[in-house]
Amino acid sequence: MMYRKLGFAELAAAVLQVLRENTAYDVYDAVPEDAESPFLFAEVVGKRDSSSKTTWKETFVLHIHCIAKPSHARTEVYQMIQKAEEAMTAPLELPQGVECLTQTETGVQAMQLDETGEWHAVLGYEIMTSYGLKCK
């Protein structure tokens, strides 16, 4: 028997869809060179096995980047963080055969003022999925 596993591109597409549907920002998986801030972009940066005795599970590590308009104030980037956090409370739509068990925010991983004058925050998430029961 072969199991259906979730791919990086499929998870990224589900996250991009949630952010596009639930925020007013432009959302990218690859940022065009001419993209004007503010915008969000998401990337899947890792995956690890999280299987239990009875269930096949994987945990994906996700980063959502919030890029605010150039400013000395952090107000806009703070608002972007809140909007992205709220959007990520919506359930992810994953392919049939894969279930999303948890969407856990791991917090703001970084915040910096880029050389462009834009505030850049990185939100971390762990998405745990299940793709089947273990059989003996």
Tab-separated table of N, CA and C in Angstrom:
chain	number	residue	atom	x	y	z
A	1	MET	N	0.845	-1.173	0.000
A	1	MET	CA	0.000	0.000	0.000
A	1	MET	C	0.902	1.252	0.000
A	2	MET	N	0.543	2.215	-0.810
A	2	MET	CA	1.296	3.465	-0.882
A	2	MET	C	0.441	4.590	-0.288
A	3	TYR	N	1.091	5.469	0.483
A	3	TYR	CA	0.387	6.580	1.108
A	3	TYR	C	0.609	7.870	0.328
A	4	ARG	N	-0.354	8.755	0.416
A	4	ARG	CA	-0.290	10.085	-0.209
A	4	ARG	C	0.373	11.038	0.774
A	5	LYS	N	1.550	11.572	0.423
A	5	LYS	CA	2.255	12.530	1.280
A	5	LYS	C	2.092	13.932	0.700
A	6	LEU	N	2.113	14.906	1.577
A	6	LEU	CA	1.968	16.299	1.176
A	6	LEU	C	3.307	16.838	0.688
A	7	GLY	N	3.290	17.518	-0.459
A	7	GLY	CA	4.494	18.138	-0.997
A	7	GLY	C	4.638	19.580	-0.534
A	8	PHE	N	5.864	20.088	-0.602
A	8	PHE	CA	6.134	21.478	-0.216
A	8	PHE	C	5.261	22.443	-1.022
A	9	ALA	N	5.171	22.224	-2.327
A	9	ALA	CA	4.407	23.142	-3.187
A	9	ALA	C	2.925	23.129	-2.832
A	10	GLU	N	2.388	21.967	-2.478
A	10	GLU	CA	0.973	21.877	-2.106
A	10	GLU	C	0.691	22.631	-0.805
A	11	LEU	N	1.593	22.506	0.168
A	11	LEU	CA	1.405	23.243	1.420
A	11	LEU	C	1.535	24.739	1.178
A	12	ALA	N	2.542	25.136	0.417
A	12	ALA	CA	2.730	26.564	0.116
A	12	ALA	C	1.483	27.128	-0.567
A	13	ALA	N	0.914	26.382	-1.508
A	13	ALA	CA	-0.290	26.842	-2.211
A	13	ALA	C	-1.459	27.023	-1.247
A	14	ALA	N	-1.619	26.116	-0.296
A	14	ALA	CA	-2.706	26.218	0.684
A	14	ALA	C	-2.519	27.445	1.580
A	15	VAL	N	-1.282	27.701	1.997
A	15	VAL	CA	-0.998	28.862	2.848
A	15	VAL	C	-1.212	30.156	2.061
A	16	LEU	N	-0.724	30.200	0.832
A	16	LEU	CA	-0.908	31.389	-0.001
A	16	LEU	C	-2.393	31.684	-0.195
A	17	GLN	N	-3.195	30.637	-0.408
A	17	GLN	CA	-4.631	30.809	-0.596
A	17	GLN	C	-5.270	31.419	0.657
A	18	VAL	N	-4.923	30.916	1.832
A	18	VAL	CA	-5.483	31.436	3.083
A	18	VAL	C	-5.096	32.901	3.273
A	19	LEU	N	-3.838	33.233	3.009
A	19	LEU	CA	-3.394	34.622	3.174
A	19	LEU	C	-4.066	35.539	2.164
A	20	ARG	N	-4.234	35.077	0.921
A	20	ARG	CA	-4.883	35.905	-0.110
A	20	ARG	C	-6.355	36.132	0.203
A	21	GLU	N	-7.020	35.116	0.727
A	21	GLU	CA	-8.450	35.220	1.022
A	21	GLU	C	-8.737	36.023	2.289
A	22	ASN	N	-7.769	36.102	3.188
A	22	ASN	CA	-8.050	36.670	4.505
A	22	ASN	C	-7.211	37.894	4.871
A	23	THR	N	-6.437	38.416	3.930
A	23	THR	CA	-5.736	39.683	4.149
A	23	THR	C	-5.937	40.543	2.900
A	24	ALA	N	-5.648	41.823	3.038
A	24	ALA	CA	-5.780	42.749	1.906
A	24	ALA	C	-4.442	42.965	1.199
A	25	TYR	N	-3.419	42.213	1.575
A	25	TYR	CA	-2.085	42.404	1.022
A	25	TYR	C	-1.861	41.558	-0.229
A	26	ASP	N	-0.937	42.009	-1.079
A	26	ASP	CA	-0.443	41.138	-2.137
A	26	ASP	C	0.351	40.037	-1.452
A	27	VAL	N	0.209	38.807	-1.957
A	27	VAL	CA	0.854	37.651	-1.340
A	27	VAL	C	1.622	36.898	-2.420
A	28	TYR	N	2.878	36.581	-2.150
A	28	TYR	CA	3.750	35.944	-3.142
A	28	TYR	C	4.409	34.692	-2.587
A	29	ASP	N	4.777	33.800	-3.499
A	29	ASP	CA	5.697	32.715	-3.152
A	29	ASP	C	7.079	33.033	-3.723
A	30	ALA	N	7.122	33.858	-4.755
A	30	ALA	CA	8.361	34.399	-5.318
A	30	ALA	C	8.089	35.881	-5.555
A	31	VAL	N	8.839	36.729	-4.913
A	31	VAL	CA	8.569	38.169	-4.963
A	31	VAL	C	9.151	38.764	-6.244
A	32	PRO	N	8.309	39.395	-7.071
A	32	PRO	CA	8.828	40.056	-8.271
A	32	PRO	C	9.752	41.218	-7.884
A	33	GLU	N	10.718	41.505	-8.715
A	33	GLU	CA	11.665	42.589	-8.416
A	33	GLU	C	10.975	43.942	-8.302
A	34	ASP	N	9.856	44.111	-9.014
A	34	ASP	CA	9.161	45.395	-9.000
A	34	ASP	C	7.995	45.433	-7.998
A	35	ALA	N	7.942	44.465	-7.082
A	35	ALA	CA	6.850	44.423	-6.090
A	35	ALA	C	6.956	45.621	-5.155
A	36	GLU	N	5.819	46.288	-4.960
A	36	GLU	CA	5.776	47.430	-4.053
A	36	GLU	C	5.223	46.979	-2.705
A	37	SER	N	5.858	47.448	-1.654
A	37	SER	CA	5.382	47.125	-0.319
A	37	SER	C	4.134	47.970	-0.021
A	38	PRO	N	3.272	47.482	0.849
A	38	PRO	CA	3.416	46.309	1.699
A	38	PRO	C	2.994	45.024	0.975
A	39	PHE	N	3.613	43.917	1.377
A	39	PHE	CA	3.225	42.613	0.847
A	39	PHE	C	3.678	41.517	1.808
A	40	LEU	N	3.133	40.329	1.584
A	40	LEU	CA	3.501	39.128	2.337
A	40	LEU	C	4.100	38.123	1.376
A	41	PHE	N	5.047	37.329	1.846
A	41	PHE	CA	5.421	36.145	1.079
A	41	PHE	C	5.668	34.993	2.030
A	42	ALA	N	5.358	33.804	1.552
A	42	ALA	CA	5.431	32.608	2.386
A	42	ALA	C	6.390	31.603	1.765
A	43	GLU	N	7.086	30.887	2.642
A	43	GLU	CA	7.986	29.843	2.175
A	43	GLU	C	7.981	28.686	3.164
A	44	VAL	N	8.025	27.475	2.620
A	44	VAL	CA	8.167	26.279	3.442
A	44	VAL	C	9.669	26.031	3.531
A	45	VAL	N	10.190	26.012	4.760
A	45	VAL	CA	11.642	25.955	4.930
A	45	VAL	C	12.151	24.641	5.506
A	46	GLY	N	11.243	23.747	5.866
A	46	GLY	CA	11.701	22.474	6.405
A	46	GLY	C	10.568	21.508	6.663
A	47	LYS	N	10.967	20.253	6.953
A	47	LYS	CA	9.993	19.196	7.242
A	47	LYS	C	10.695	18.140	8.089
A	48	ARG	N	9.950	17.594	9.060
A	48	ARG	CA	10.502	16.502	9.867
A	48	ARG	C	9.409	15.477	10.157
A	49	ASP	N	9.829	14.266	10.403
A	49	ASP	CA	8.893	13.201	10.742
A	49	ASP	C	8.388	13.426	12.159
A	50	SER	N	7.080	13.262	12.346
A	50	SER	CA	6.457	13.406	13.666
A	50	SER	C	5.544	12.218	13.958
A	51	SER	N	5.825	11.097	13.314
A	51	SER	CA	4.949	9.932	13.433
A	51	SER	C	4.847	9.444	14.864
A	52	SER	N	3.674	8.884	15.157
A	52	SER	CA	3.436	8.270	16.457
A	52	SER	C	3.426	6.755	16.270
A	53	LYS	N	3.081	6.026	17.321
A	53	LYS	CA	2.993	4.569	17.231
A	53	LYS	C	1.975	4.109	16.193
A	54	THR	N	0.916	4.914	16.038
A	54	THR	CA	-0.199	4.467	15.204
A	54	THR	C	-0.426	5.286	13.935
A	55	THR	N	0.187	6.465	13.833
A	55	THR	CA	-0.149	7.391	12.746
A	55	THR	C	1.109	7.932	12.065
A	56	TRP	N	1.068	7.995	10.730
A	56	TRP	CA	2.124	8.639	9.957
A	56	TRP	C	1.875	10.145	9.984
A	57	LYS	N	2.847	10.908	10.481
A	57	LYS	CA	2.687	12.358	10.584
A	57	LYS	C	3.984	13.050	10.182
A	58	GLU	N	3.832	14.267	9.670
A	58	GLU	CA	4.976	15.109	9.346
A	58	GLU	C	4.692	16.528	9.838
A	59	THR	N	5.746	17.220	10.246
A	59	THR	CA	5.634	18.615	10.647
A	59	THR	C	6.442	19.460	9.680
A	60	PHE	N	5.762	20.407	9.048
A	60	PHE	CA	6.392	21.330	8.110
A	60	PHE	C	6.679	22.642	8.831
A	61	VAL	N	7.816	23.251	8.529
A	61	VAL	CA	8.189	24.548	9.089
A	61	VAL	C	7.963	25.592	8.004
A	62	LEU	N	7.233	26.639	8.367
A	62	LEU	CA	6.794	27.659	7.424
A	62	LEU	C	7.199	29.031	7.934
A	63	HIS	N	7.639	29.893	7.025
A	63	HIS	CA	7.904	31.295	7.365
A	63	HIS	C	7.012	32.188	6.523
A	64	ILE	N	6.388	33.148	7.176
A	64	ILE	CA	5.605	34.174	6.489
A	64	ILE	C	6.327	35.503	6.713
A	65	HIS	N	6.736	36.136	5.631
A	65	HIS	CA	7.460	37.398	5.690
A	65	HIS	C	6.476	38.550	5.500
A	66	CYS	N	6.533	39.527	6.387
A	66	CYS	CA	5.708	40.731	6.308
A	66	CYS	C	6.640	41.884	5.944
A	67	ILE	N	6.435	42.490	4.789
A	67	ILE	CA	7.264	43.599	4.328
A	67	ILE	C	6.401	44.853	4.287
A	68	ALA	N	6.720	45.816	5.158
A	68	ALA	CA	5.947	47.057	5.259
A	68	ALA	C	6.540	48.133	4.349
A	69	LYS	N	5.744	49.187	4.124
A	69	LYS	CA	6.234	50.342	3.362
A	69	LYS	C	7.422	50.971	4.094
A	70	PRO	N	8.335	51.620	3.350
A	70	PRO	CA	9.459	52.285	4.016
A	70	PRO	C	8.969	53.296	5.052
A	71	SER	N	9.514	53.184	6.263
A	71	SER	CA	9.114	54.069	7.359
A	71	SER	C	10.061	53.849	8.530
A	72	HIS	N	10.208	54.870	9.351
A	72	HIS	CA	10.982	54.698	10.579
A	72	HIS	C	10.123	54.037	11.649
A	73	ALA	N	8.814	54.177	11.539
A	73	ALA	CA	7.882	53.607	12.519
A	73	ALA	C	7.585	52.148	12.175
A	74	ARG	N	7.333	51.360	13.193
A	74	ARG	CA	7.024	49.933	13.010
A	74	ARG	C	5.524	49.649	12.975
A	75	THR	N	4.710	50.673	13.037
A	75	THR	CA	3.261	50.505	13.148
A	75	THR	C	2.700	49.586	12.068
A	76	GLU	N	3.061	49.828	10.804
A	76	GLU	CA	2.495	49.014	9.728
A	76	GLU	C	2.926	47.556	9.821
A	77	VAL	N	4.185	47.292	10.138
A	77	VAL	CA	4.626	45.903	10.221
A	77	VAL	C	3.921	45.201	11.379
A	78	TYR	N	3.657	45.915	12.472
A	78	TYR	CA	2.895	45.320	13.576
A	78	TYR	C	1.485	44.942	13.118
A	79	GLN	N	0.848	45.823	12.347
A	79	GLN	CA	-0.490	45.533	11.826
A	79	GLN	C	-0.454	44.343	10.873
A	80	MET	N	0.592	44.264	10.053
A	80	MET	CA	0.717	43.149	9.113
A	80	MET	C	0.877	41.825	9.856
A	81	ILE	N	1.662	41.835	10.923
A	81	ILE	CA	1.829	40.620	11.733
A	81	ILE	C	0.476	40.173	12.262
A	82	GLN	N	-0.302	41.112	12.805
A	82	GLN	CA	-1.612	40.759	13.356
A	82	GLN	C	-2.532	40.194	12.275
A	83	LYS	N	-2.567	40.821	11.103
A	83	LYS	CA	-3.441	40.346	10.024
A	83	LYS	C	-3.021	38.949	9.546
A	84	ALA	N	-1.722	38.714	9.433
A	84	ALA	CA	-1.243	37.390	9.016
A	84	ALA	C	-1.584	36.341	10.076
A	85	GLU	N	-1.397	36.690	11.356
A	85	GLU	CA	-1.748	35.763	12.436
A	85	GLU	C	-3.230	35.413	12.402
A	86	GLU	N	-4.067	36.425	12.217
A	86	GLU	CA	-5.512	36.184	12.157
A	86	GLU	C	-5.870	35.324	10.951
A	87	ALA	N	-5.268	35.600	9.806
A	87	ALA	CA	-5.546	34.815	8.597
A	87	ALA	C	-5.183	33.351	8.804
A	88	MET	N	-4.088	33.110	9.509
A	88	MET	CA	-3.625	31.728	9.698
A	88	MET	C	-4.436	30.949	10.729
A	89	THR	N	-5.480	31.570	11.287
A	89	THR	CA	-6.402	30.795	12.123
A	89	THR	C	-7.430	30.072	11.261
A	90	ALA	N	-7.519	30.430	9.989
A	90	ALA	CA	-8.429	29.734	9.062
A	90	ALA	C	-7.832	28.375	8.714
A	91	PRO	N	-8.681	27.367	8.513
A	91	PRO	CA	-8.155	26.035	8.183
A	91	PRO	C	-7.522	26.006	6.788
A	92	LEU	N	-6.435	25.255	6.665
A	92	LEU	CA	-5.786	25.061	5.368
A	92	LEU	C	-6.525	23.971	4.603
A	93	GLU	N	-6.725	24.199	3.315
A	93	GLU	CA	-7.353	23.190	2.464
A	93	GLU	C	-6.259	22.356	1.812
A	94	LEU	N	-6.122	21.122	2.292
A	94	LEU	CA	-5.079	20.233	1.800
A	94	LEU	C	-5.674	19.170	0.889
A	95	PRO	N	-4.853	18.530	0.069
A	95	PRO	CA	-5.360	17.508	-0.847
A	95	PRO	C	-6.018	16.351	-0.084
A	96	GLN	N	-6.926	15.675	-0.777
A	96	GLN	CA	-7.605	14.518	-0.189
A	96	GLN	C	-6.571	13.478	0.226
A	97	GLY	N	-6.758	12.909	1.393
A	97	GLY	CA	-5.840	11.900	1.905
A	97	GLY	C	-4.814	12.458	2.876
A	98	VAL	N	-4.749	13.790	3.001
A	98	VAL	CA	-3.834	14.437	3.943
A	98	VAL	C	-4.669	15.315	4.861
A	99	GLU	N	-4.467	15.158	6.160
A	99	GLU	CA	-5.230	15.926	7.139
A	99	GLU	C	-4.302	16.878	7.885
A	100	CYS	N	-4.751	18.105	8.069
A	100	CYS	CA	-4.001	19.078	8.862
A	100	CYS	C	-4.390	18.864	10.323
A	101	LEU	N	-3.428	18.471	11.153
A	101	LEU	CA	-3.707	18.223	12.567
A	101	LEU	C	-3.548	19.483	13.401
A	102	THR	N	-2.491	20.252	13.138
A	102	THR	CA	-2.260	21.487	13.889
A	102	THR	C	-1.629	22.552	12.995
A	103	GLN	N	-1.948	23.804	13.299
A	103	GLN	CA	-1.310	24.976	12.705
A	103	GLN	C	-0.824	25.791	13.902
A	104	THR	N	0.429	25.662	14.240
A	104	THR	CA	0.958	26.270	15.447
A	104	THR	C	1.889	27.422	15.108
A	105	GLU	N	1.570	28.596	15.616
A	105	GLU	CA	2.458	29.733	15.434
A	105	GLU	C	3.639	29.585	16.381
A	106	THR	N	4.839	29.773	15.872
A	106	THR	CA	6.037	29.687	16.713
A	106	THR	C	6.607	31.068	17.020
A	107	GLY	N	5.879	32.116	16.616
A	107	GLY	CA	6.242	33.475	16.983
A	107	GLY	C	7.003	34.229	15.911
A	108	VAL	N	7.338	35.455	16.240
A	108	VAL	CA	8.121	36.292	15.332
A	108	VAL	C	9.563	35.820	15.423
A	109	GLN	N	10.092	35.321	14.314
A	109	GLN	CA	11.446	34.772	14.268
A	109	GLN	C	12.503	35.855	14.095
A	110	ALA	N	12.123	36.947	13.432
A	110	ALA	CA	13.064	38.048	13.182
A	110	ALA	C	12.275	39.304	12.848
A	111	MET	N	12.885	40.453	13.169
A	111	MET	CA	12.338	41.734	12.734
A	111	MET	C	13.526	42.654	12.486
A	112	GLN	N	13.550	43.230	11.287
A	112	GLN	CA	14.682	44.083	10.943
A	112	GLN	C	14.240	45.185	10.004
A	113	LEU	N	15.043	46.226	9.964
A	113	LEU	CA	14.852	47.313	9.015
A	113	LEU	C	15.770	47.023	7.836
A	114	ASP	N	15.172	46.687	6.675
A	114	ASP	CA	15.966	46.367	5.484
A	114	ASP	C	16.648	47.614	4.944
A	115	GLU	N	17.638	47.406	4.076
A	115	GLU	CA	18.363	48.533	3.479
A	115	GLU	C	17.467	49.410	2.610
A	116	THR	N	16.299	48.897	2.231
A	116	THR	CA	15.320	49.662	1.447
A	116	THR	C	14.486	50.597	2.322
A	117	GLY	N	14.669	50.509	3.656
A	117	GLY	CA	13.877	51.309	4.583
A	117	GLY	C	12.571	50.636	4.980
A	118	GLU	N	12.363	49.408	4.527
A	118	GLU	CA	11.140	48.650	4.829
A	118	GLU	C	11.366	47.790	6.077
A	119	TRP	N	10.377	47.799	6.984
A	119	TRP	CA	10.420	46.874	8.114
A	119	TRP	C	10.041	45.492	7.609
A	120	HIS	N	10.771	44.488	8.060
A	120	HIS	CA	10.623	43.111	7.590
A	120	HIS	C	10.525	42.206	8.819
A	121	ALA	N	9.361	41.590	9.000
A	121	ALA	CA	9.155	40.647	10.097
A	121	ALA	C	8.958	39.253	9.517
A	122	VAL	N	9.440	38.251	10.232
A	122	VAL	CA	9.294	36.855	9.817
A	122	VAL	C	8.514	36.120	10.898
A	123	LEU	N	7.332	35.615	10.521
A	123	LEU	CA	6.497	34.817	11.418
A	123	LEU	C	6.769	33.346	11.168
A	124	GLY	N	6.903	32.582	12.236
A	124	GLY	CA	7.119	31.148	12.099
A	124	GLY	C	5.867	30.356	12.406
A	125	TYR	N	5.689	29.273	11.656
A	125	TYR	CA	4.576	28.345	11.885
A	125	TYR	C	5.065	26.919	11.718
A	126	GLU	N	4.446	26.017	12.456
A	126	GLU	CA	4.632	24.592	12.248
A	126	GLU	C	3.270	24.002	11.910
A	127	ILE	N	3.222	23.294	10.795
A	127	ILE	CA	1.989	22.671	10.320
A	127	ILE	C	2.193	21.153	10.404
A	128	MET	N	1.419	20.507	11.274
A	128	MET	CA	1.523	19.056	11.403
A	128	MET	C	0.412	18.401	10.580
A	129	THR	N	0.823	17.456	9.755
A	129	THR	CA	-0.136	16.751	8.895
A	129	THR	C	-0.086	15.251	9.177
A	130	SER	N	-1.176	14.596	8.840
A	130	SER	CA	-1.255	13.139	8.945
A	130	SER	C	-1.627	12.594	7.572
A	131	TYR	N	-1.004	11.488	7.215
A	131	TYR	CA	-1.321	10.895	5.915
A	131	TYR	C	-1.656	9.415	6.001
A	132	GLY	N	-1.984	8.940	7.202
A	132	GLY	CA	-2.473	7.570	7.276
A	132	GLY	C	-2.167	6.900	8.607
A	133	LEU	N	-2.840	5.795	8.830
A	133	LEU	CA	-2.615	4.976	10.008
A	133	LEU	C	-1.591	3.906	9.681
A	134	LYS	N	-0.791	3.564	10.672
A	134	LYS	CA	0.205	2.492	10.492
A	134	LYS	C	-0.528	1.163	10.593
A	135	CYS	N	-0.195	0.253	9.705
A	135	CYS	CA	-0.821	-1.077	9.691
A	135	CYS	C	0.229	-2.134	9.974
A	136	LYS	N	-0.177	-3.175	10.675
A	136	LYS	CA	0.744	-4.296	10.951
A	136	LYS	C	0.450	-5.437	10.032
